[in-house]
Amino acid sequence: MKNIYGETIQDLEKYFESIGEKKYKAVQVYEWLYQKRVTDFSQFTNLKGETIERLKADYSLNRITIKKREIDELTEKYLFQLEDNECIEAVLMYHDYGISVCVSSEVGCNMGCAFCESGRRKKVRNLWPHEIVLQILAIEQTINRRISSVVIMGIGEPLDNYDNIIKFINIINHPKGIALGARHITLSTCGLIPKIKELSKLNIQINLAVSLHAPSDELRDKLMPVNKVYSITPLITTLKEYIEITNRRVTIEYVMLNMVNDTPECAKMLANLLKGLNVYVNLIPYNETSHLHFKKSSKERILKFYDVLKKEGINVTIRKEFGSKISAACGQLRSKEVQ
Ligand code: SAH
């Protein structure tokens, strides 16, 4: 049976038409699900009994289970259990400007980045749209507040689960749904070029973040196997096209690994690569994990790297560190729980 939280408004309109009912019922259903947050079809009181019975027969309203919740000041980490007992994580962060949630897009990940905990476990399956929507609903219900932005930066490579991710974005972006503006949704990718091209044609105003992490193919090949297929030069060309088509600034993510990619020479090379592009670089302090040998760069090395980029006229920020006490870095909570 289909889960109703995975249906876009268009899906529900088609559904109602297929059972001989008016299309506008789709909006009514969305209002019950996302505005009133009612979790029982029987309480959809503006629908007639017969329609409610049909919905009950055709759709489930199953939620995902919170298996664990860890709280550390401004960060909360959630471990969820899915219907097939697989586990995924999401992280909530309180900022001055609101509350953001980082959602997972897949169970496991095939990208195999050398420094990333999530990649230690190969992809088991894609997440369905409802399993991503429900991460948000479960968190909002727990904290009894609405979140203001979503980043698709948890476990998984979102562009490797493209159709489900686009559906998820459509559902949460709809004004009658969770109503998160596209500009409050960020998708982070390791750089799957054909999918970035596809995304550029969709005409949605989401933020795109690209994990670059190295300024040369030699180094990026070692850190991110995906680079052997989609290397730096074509990736940068694709981003240039993306920016021209969408007119949106792209974020370049750069994780700071001690003595690996954090030298001033690397910064200079990175600046040369990005000059003239409408991007900004987000330097990410590495979140160390016990299974991997990488170390985080010192504050001094990060600041030096930052200065070189600034001097070269590149927009750059240093990401605020969140939740290192509660293993909020990608894949860490799941990994503690499972091994
Ligand atoms: N697959 C996507 C999204 C998930 S990873 C991507 O590659 O962008 C989200 C971001 O966290 C990526 O930039 C990733 O490289 C980074 N990351 C992974 N492990 C990390 C760690 N231990 N500390 C800091 N950042 C990490």
Short mmCIF file of C-alpha atoms and ligand atoms in Angstrom, two decimals:
data_model
loop_
_atom_site.label_atom_id
_atom_site.label_comp_id
_atom_site.label_asym_id
_atom_site.label_seq_id
_atom_site.Cartn_x
_atom_site.Cartn_y
_atom_site.Cartn_z
CA MET A 1 0.00 0.00 0.00
CA LYS A 2 1.24 3.48 -0.85
CA ASN A 3 2.14 5.88 1.94
CA ILE A 4 0.19 9.10 1.57
CA TYR A 5 3.11 11.27 2.74
CA GLY A 6 4.89 10.37 -0.51
CA GLU A 7 2.19 11.85 -2.74
CA THR A 8 2.53 15.20 -4.45
CA ILE A 9 -0.58 17.34 -4.90
CA GLN A 10 -0.57 16.32 -8.57
CA ASP A 11 -0.48 12.62 -7.57
CA LEU A 12 -3.47 13.11 -5.30
CA GLU A 13 -5.37 15.10 -7.93
CA LYS A 14 -4.88 12.22 -10.37
CA TYR A 15 -5.94 9.77 -7.68
CA PHE A 16 -9.17 11.61 -6.92
CA GLU A 17 -9.97 11.91 -10.61
CA SER A 18 -9.33 8.20 -11.06
CA ILE A 19 -11.92 7.37 -8.39
CA GLY A 20 -14.42 9.80 -9.89
CA GLU A 21 -13.99 12.59 -7.37
CA LYS A 22 -13.12 16.26 -7.67
CA LYS A 23 -9.49 17.28 -7.92
CA TYR A 24 -9.71 19.92 -5.19
CA LYS A 25 -9.94 17.17 -2.57
CA ALA A 26 -6.17 16.84 -2.96
CA VAL A 27 -5.74 20.25 -1.35
CA GLN A 28 -8.11 19.29 1.45
CA VAL A 29 -6.07 16.18 2.15
CA TYR A 30 -2.86 18.24 2.20
CA GLU A 31 -4.44 20.61 4.72
CA TRP A 32 -5.26 17.72 7.05
CA LEU A 33 -1.85 16.15 6.66
CA TYR A 34 0.43 19.17 6.77
CA GLN A 35 -1.46 22.08 8.28
CA LYS A 36 -3.67 20.38 10.86
CA ARG A 37 -1.29 17.39 11.16
CA VAL A 38 -4.13 14.94 11.62
CA THR A 39 -2.94 11.34 11.44
CA ASP A 40 -6.22 9.47 11.10
CA PHE A 41 -8.31 9.51 7.91
CA SER A 42 -11.52 9.26 10.00
CA GLN A 43 -10.89 12.78 11.24
CA PHE A 44 -10.81 14.32 7.75
CA THR A 45 -14.27 15.71 8.48
CA ASN A 46 -14.82 17.69 5.30
CA LEU A 47 -14.64 14.47 3.26
CA LYS A 48 -17.61 12.17 2.97
CA GLY A 49 -17.53 8.75 4.64
CA GLU A 50 -17.24 6.92 1.35
CA THR A 51 -14.12 8.91 0.35
CA ILE A 52 -12.56 8.31 3.75
CA GLU A 53 -13.11 4.55 3.34
CA ARG A 54 -11.47 4.71 -0.09
CA LEU A 55 -8.45 6.56 1.33
CA LYS A 56 -8.15 3.99 4.12
CA ALA A 57 -8.16 1.20 1.55
CA ASP A 58 -5.63 2.83 -0.75
CA TYR A 59 -3.16 4.61 1.50
CA SER A 60 -1.23 4.11 4.70
CA LEU A 61 -0.48 6.93 7.14
CA ASN A 62 2.41 5.08 8.75
CA ARG A 63 5.07 7.28 10.30
CA ILE A 64 8.71 6.47 10.95
CA THR A 65 9.83 5.56 14.45
CA ILE A 66 12.29 7.61 16.46
CA LYS A 67 14.71 5.06 17.85
CA LYS A 68 17.00 7.51 19.53
CA ARG A 69 17.21 11.25 20.15
CA GLU A 70 20.37 12.92 21.42
CA ILE A 71 20.42 16.54 22.46
CA ASP A 72 23.45 18.83 22.72
CA GLU A 73 22.59 22.50 23.26
CA LEU A 74 21.79 23.74 19.78
CA THR A 75 21.81 20.38 18.02
CA GLU A 76 19.57 17.34 18.14
CA LYS A 77 20.33 14.10 16.45
CA TYR A 78 17.61 11.66 15.49
CA LEU A 79 17.96 8.01 14.62
CA PHE A 80 14.92 6.70 12.79
CA GLN A 81 13.79 3.17 12.14
CA LEU A 82 12.03 2.47 8.85
CA GLU A 83 9.40 -0.15 8.12
CA ASP A 84 12.01 -2.66 6.93
CA ASN A 85 14.02 -1.99 10.15
CA GLU A 86 16.74 -0.06 8.31
CA CYS A 87 18.00 3.00 10.22
CA ILE A 88 18.66 6.52 9.00
CA GLU A 89 19.54 9.79 10.70
CA ALA A 90 18.56 13.42 10.66
CA VAL A 91 20.06 16.37 12.52
CA LEU A 92 18.25 19.44 13.77
CA MET A 93 20.10 22.70 14.37
CA TYR A 94 18.88 25.84 16.11
CA HIS A 95 20.26 28.99 14.45
CA ASP A 96 19.65 32.70 15.10
CA TYR A 97 17.53 32.76 11.97
CA GLY A 98 15.46 29.66 12.67
CA ILE A 99 15.64 25.89 12.80
CA SER A 100 17.19 23.74 10.11
CA VAL A 101 16.99 20.01 9.59
CA CYS A 102 19.53 17.91 7.73
CA VAL A 103 17.80 14.88 6.19
CA SER A 104 19.13 11.60 4.81
CA SER A 105 18.39 10.65 1.21
CA GLU A 106 19.45 6.99 1.05
CA VAL A 107 20.11 4.00 3.29
CA GLY A 108 23.91 3.85 3.04
CA CYS A 109 25.83 5.53 0.23
CA ASN A 110 27.82 4.32 -2.77
CA MET A 111 30.02 7.36 -3.25
CA GLY A 112 32.76 6.05 -0.96
CA CYS A 113 34.38 9.35 0.04
CA ALA A 114 37.50 8.44 2.02
CA PHE A 115 36.79 10.75 4.97
CA CYS A 116 33.07 10.08 5.35
CA GLU A 117 31.51 7.75 7.89
CA SER A 118 28.29 7.21 5.91
CA GLY A 119 30.20 5.85 2.97
CA ARG A 120 31.57 2.99 5.04
CA ARG A 121 28.27 1.28 4.45
CA LYS A 122 27.30 0.72 0.82
CA LYS A 123 23.91 1.82 -0.36
CA VAL A 124 21.19 -0.60 0.62
CA ARG A 125 18.36 1.23 -1.07
CA ASN A 126 16.92 4.61 -1.98
CA LEU A 127 14.68 6.37 0.48
CA TRP A 128 11.12 6.86 -0.73
CA PRO A 129 9.77 10.41 -0.78
CA HIS A 130 7.55 9.72 2.24
CA GLU A 131 10.54 8.48 4.26
CA ILE A 132 12.22 11.83 3.74
CA VAL A 133 9.09 13.90 4.38
CA LEU A 134 8.46 11.91 7.56
CA GLN A 135 11.90 12.77 8.96
CA ILE A 136 10.72 16.38 9.03
CA LEU A 137 7.25 15.64 10.39
CA ALA A 138 8.61 13.46 13.19
CA ILE A 139 11.04 16.16 14.26
CA GLU A 140 8.45 18.94 14.12
CA GLN A 141 6.10 16.85 16.21
CA THR A 142 8.82 16.11 18.77
CA ILE A 143 9.91 19.71 19.27
CA ASN A 144 6.40 21.05 18.71
CA ARG A 145 7.71 23.77 16.40
CA ARG A 146 7.96 24.33 12.68
CA ILE A 147 11.35 24.24 11.04
CA SER A 148 12.47 26.97 8.66
CA SER A 149 14.93 25.23 6.36
CA VAL A 150 15.97 21.83 5.10
CA VAL A 151 19.36 20.68 3.93
CA ILE A 152 19.65 17.40 2.04
CA MET A 153 23.08 16.61 3.44
CA GLY A 154 22.57 13.58 5.62
CA ILE A 155 23.37 10.00 4.67
CA GLY A 156 23.29 9.34 0.93
CA GLU A 157 23.86 11.06 -2.39
CA PRO A 158 20.60 12.85 -3.24
CA LEU A 159 21.26 13.01 -6.98
CA ASP A 160 21.73 9.23 -6.95
CA ASN A 161 18.08 9.07 -5.81
CA TYR A 162 16.98 11.82 -8.15
CA ASP A 163 13.29 11.16 -8.81
CA ASN A 164 12.43 10.56 -5.17
CA ILE A 165 14.33 13.66 -4.08
CA ILE A 166 12.55 15.86 -6.62
CA LYS A 167 9.23 14.47 -5.43
CA PHE A 168 10.22 15.14 -1.82
CA ILE A 169 11.12 18.75 -2.69
CA ASN A 170 7.82 19.18 -4.51
CA ILE A 171 5.88 17.91 -1.45
CA ILE A 172 7.58 20.07 1.17
CA ASN A 173 7.68 23.11 -1.11
CA HIS A 174 3.95 23.13 -1.89
CA PRO A 175 2.16 26.04 -0.18
CA LYS A 176 -0.50 23.67 1.14
CA GLY A 177 2.14 21.17 2.24
CA ILE A 178 4.96 21.90 4.67
CA ALA A 179 5.32 25.11 2.65
CA LEU A 180 9.08 25.48 2.83
CA GLY A 181 10.19 28.02 0.25
CA ALA A 182 12.59 26.66 -2.37
CA ARG A 183 15.20 29.13 -1.17
CA HIS A 184 15.05 27.42 2.22
CA ILE A 185 15.92 24.05 0.71
CA THR A 186 19.55 23.10 0.00
CA LEU A 187 20.65 20.03 -1.90
CA SER A 188 24.24 18.89 -1.46
CA THR A 189 25.89 16.66 -4.06
CA CYS A 190 29.31 15.14 -4.61
CA GLY A 191 28.98 16.29 -8.22
CA LEU A 192 26.97 13.90 -10.42
CA ILE A 193 27.25 15.97 -13.61
CA PRO A 194 24.32 14.58 -15.68
CA LYS A 195 21.95 15.05 -12.74
CA ILE A 196 23.16 18.60 -12.07
CA LYS A 197 22.33 19.34 -15.71
CA GLU A 198 18.88 17.80 -15.29
CA LEU A 199 18.29 19.79 -12.12
CA SER A 200 19.21 23.04 -13.86
CA LYS A 201 16.32 22.58 -16.27
CA LEU A 202 13.66 22.14 -13.60
CA ASN A 203 13.38 25.81 -12.86
CA ILE A 204 13.21 25.45 -9.10
CA GLN A 205 14.90 27.98 -6.90
CA ILE A 206 16.57 25.62 -4.42
CA ASN A 207 20.17 26.12 -3.29
CA LEU A 208 22.74 23.81 -4.77
CA ALA A 209 25.84 22.90 -2.75
CA VAL A 210 28.65 20.91 -4.31
CA SER A 211 31.21 18.96 -2.30
CA LEU A 212 34.50 19.76 -3.99
CA HIS A 213 36.98 19.18 -1.16
CA ALA A 214 40.08 19.31 -3.37
CA PRO A 215 41.45 21.69 -6.01
CA SER A 216 43.20 19.09 -8.20
CA ASP A 217 42.13 15.81 -9.78
CA GLU A 218 45.14 14.10 -8.27
CA LEU A 219 43.95 14.85 -4.74
CA ARG A 220 40.22 14.64 -5.41
CA ASP A 221 40.64 11.19 -6.97
CA LYS A 222 42.05 10.01 -3.66
CA LEU A 223 39.38 11.60 -1.47
CA MET A 224 36.31 11.15 -3.67
CA PRO A 225 36.15 8.17 -6.06
CA VAL A 226 33.35 9.93 -7.96
CA ASN A 227 36.05 12.21 -9.36
CA LYS A 228 37.32 9.38 -11.54
CA VAL A 229 34.04 9.57 -13.42
CA TYR A 230 33.14 13.26 -13.04
CA SER A 231 36.41 15.16 -12.71
CA ILE A 232 37.00 18.75 -11.76
CA THR A 233 37.14 20.54 -15.14
CA PRO A 234 33.83 19.20 -16.49
CA LEU A 235 32.28 19.69 -13.05
CA ILE A 236 33.24 23.36 -12.98
CA THR A 237 31.97 23.81 -16.56
CA THR A 238 28.68 22.21 -15.52
CA LEU A 239 28.40 24.54 -12.53
CA LYS A 240 29.04 27.53 -14.78
CA GLU A 241 26.18 26.42 -17.02
CA TYR A 242 23.99 25.72 -13.99
CA ILE A 243 24.58 29.25 -12.71
CA GLU A 244 23.82 30.75 -16.13
CA ILE A 245 20.58 28.82 -16.48
CA THR A 246 19.27 29.20 -12.93
CA ASN A 247 20.78 32.56 -12.08
CA ARG A 248 21.49 31.15 -8.62
CA ARG A 249 24.71 31.28 -6.68
CA VAL A 250 26.19 27.85 -5.94
CA THR A 251 27.87 26.84 -2.68
CA ILE A 252 31.20 25.03 -2.87
CA GLU A 253 31.74 22.82 0.16
CA TYR A 254 35.31 22.22 1.22
CA VAL A 255 35.98 20.00 4.23
CA MET A 256 39.22 20.94 6.00
CA LEU A 257 41.39 17.84 6.45
CA ASN A 258 44.60 18.41 8.33
CA MET A 259 47.70 18.36 6.09
CA VAL A 260 45.68 16.83 3.27
CA ASN A 261 43.84 19.61 1.46
CA ASP A 262 44.33 22.59 3.78
CA THR A 263 47.63 24.13 2.60
CA PRO A 264 47.86 27.72 1.32
CA GLU A 265 48.85 26.22 -2.08
CA CYS A 266 45.56 24.33 -2.15
CA ALA A 267 43.75 27.56 -1.33
CA LYS A 268 45.49 29.35 -4.20
CA MET A 269 44.61 26.56 -6.63
CA LEU A 270 41.02 26.57 -5.42
CA ALA A 271 40.81 30.33 -5.95
CA ASN A 272 42.11 29.98 -9.52
CA LEU A 273 39.55 27.30 -10.20
CA LEU A 274 36.65 29.38 -8.95
CA LYS A 275 37.59 32.86 -10.10
CA GLY A 276 34.78 34.61 -11.95
CA LEU A 277 32.16 32.04 -10.93
CA ASN A 278 29.13 33.11 -8.90
CA VAL A 279 29.92 30.78 -6.01
CA TYR A 280 30.79 30.99 -2.37
CA VAL A 281 33.03 28.60 -0.55
CA ASN A 282 31.95 27.07 2.72
CA LEU A 283 34.92 25.75 4.68
CA ILE A 284 33.76 22.83 6.82
CA PRO A 285 35.74 21.92 9.95
CA TYR A 286 36.15 18.15 9.70
CA ASN A 287 34.21 16.12 12.22
CA GLU A 288 36.61 13.39 13.29
CA THR A 289 35.34 9.85 13.54
CA SER A 290 37.00 6.97 15.34
CA HIS A 291 36.99 4.64 12.32
CA LEU A 292 38.86 6.92 9.92
CA HIS A 293 42.37 8.32 10.15
CA PHE A 294 41.68 11.90 8.97
CA LYS A 295 42.20 14.74 11.43
CA LYS A 296 40.56 18.14 11.53
CA SER A 297 42.60 21.17 10.49
CA SER A 298 43.58 23.53 13.28
CA LYS A 299 41.81 26.90 13.59
CA GLU A 300 45.00 28.60 12.43
CA ARG A 301 45.22 26.52 9.26
CA ILE A 302 41.55 27.13 8.49
CA LEU A 303 41.96 30.89 9.00
CA LYS A 304 45.06 30.98 6.80
CA PHE A 305 43.20 29.11 4.05
CA TYR A 306 40.28 31.53 4.47
CA ASP A 307 42.61 34.53 4.17
CA VAL A 308 44.17 33.28 0.93
CA LEU A 309 40.74 32.82 -0.63
CA LYS A 310 39.60 36.25 0.60
CA LYS A 311 42.68 37.93 -0.82
CA GLU A 312 41.98 36.27 -4.15
CA GLY A 313 38.50 37.79 -4.11
CA ILE A 314 36.59 34.57 -3.44
CA ASN A 315 33.47 34.71 -1.23
CA VAL A 316 34.12 32.41 1.68
CA THR A 317 32.66 31.49 5.06
CA ILE A 318 33.67 29.02 7.77
CA ARG A 319 30.90 26.69 8.85
CA LYS A 320 29.91 26.92 12.48
CA GLU A 321 30.56 23.63 14.23
CA PHE A 322 27.52 21.82 15.49
CA GLY A 323 27.02 18.72 17.53
CA SER A 324 30.44 17.13 17.55
CA LYS A 325 29.69 15.83 21.04
CA ILE A 326 26.73 13.83 19.82
CA SER A 327 28.38 12.42 16.69
CA ALA A 328 26.27 14.63 14.47
CA ALA A 329 28.65 14.20 11.56
CA CYS A 330 27.22 12.18 8.74
CA GLY A 331 26.54 8.59 9.57
CA GLN A 332 28.09 8.58 13.01
CA LEU A 333 25.05 7.92 15.15
CA ARG A 334 23.81 5.12 12.94
CA SER A 335 27.25 3.67 12.87
CA LYS A 336 27.57 3.70 16.69
CA GLU A 337 24.23 2.01 16.98
CA VAL A 338 24.79 -0.69 14.38
CA GLN A 339 28.40 -1.80 15.04
N1 SAH B 1 26.42 13.06 -0.83
C1 SAH B 1 26.21 14.45 -0.67
C2 SAH B 1 25.46 14.83 0.61
C3 SAH B 1 25.81 14.11 1.88
S1 SAH B 1 27.36 14.49 2.62
C4 SAH B 1 27.51 15.21 -0.80
O1 SAH B 1 28.54 14.57 -1.00
O2 SAH B 1 27.50 16.43 -0.78
C5 SAH B 1 27.22 16.16 3.15
C6 SAH B 1 28.53 16.88 3.32
O3 SAH B 1 29.24 16.47 4.50
C7 SAH B 1 29.50 16.66 2.17
O4 SAH B 1 30.12 17.86 1.84
C8 SAH B 1 30.47 15.68 2.79
O5 SAH B 1 31.68 15.64 2.08
C9 SAH B 1 30.59 16.21 4.19
N2 SAH B 1 31.15 15.30 5.19
C10 SAH B 1 31.16 13.96 5.21
N3 SAH B 1 31.76 13.49 6.32
C11 SAH B 1 32.14 14.58 7.04
C12 SAH B 1 32.81 14.74 8.27
N4 SAH B 1 33.18 13.70 9.01
N5 SAH B 1 33.03 16.01 8.71
C13 SAH B 1 32.62 17.06 7.98
N6 SAH B 1 31.97 16.97 6.81
C14 SAH B 1 31.74 15.72 6.33
#
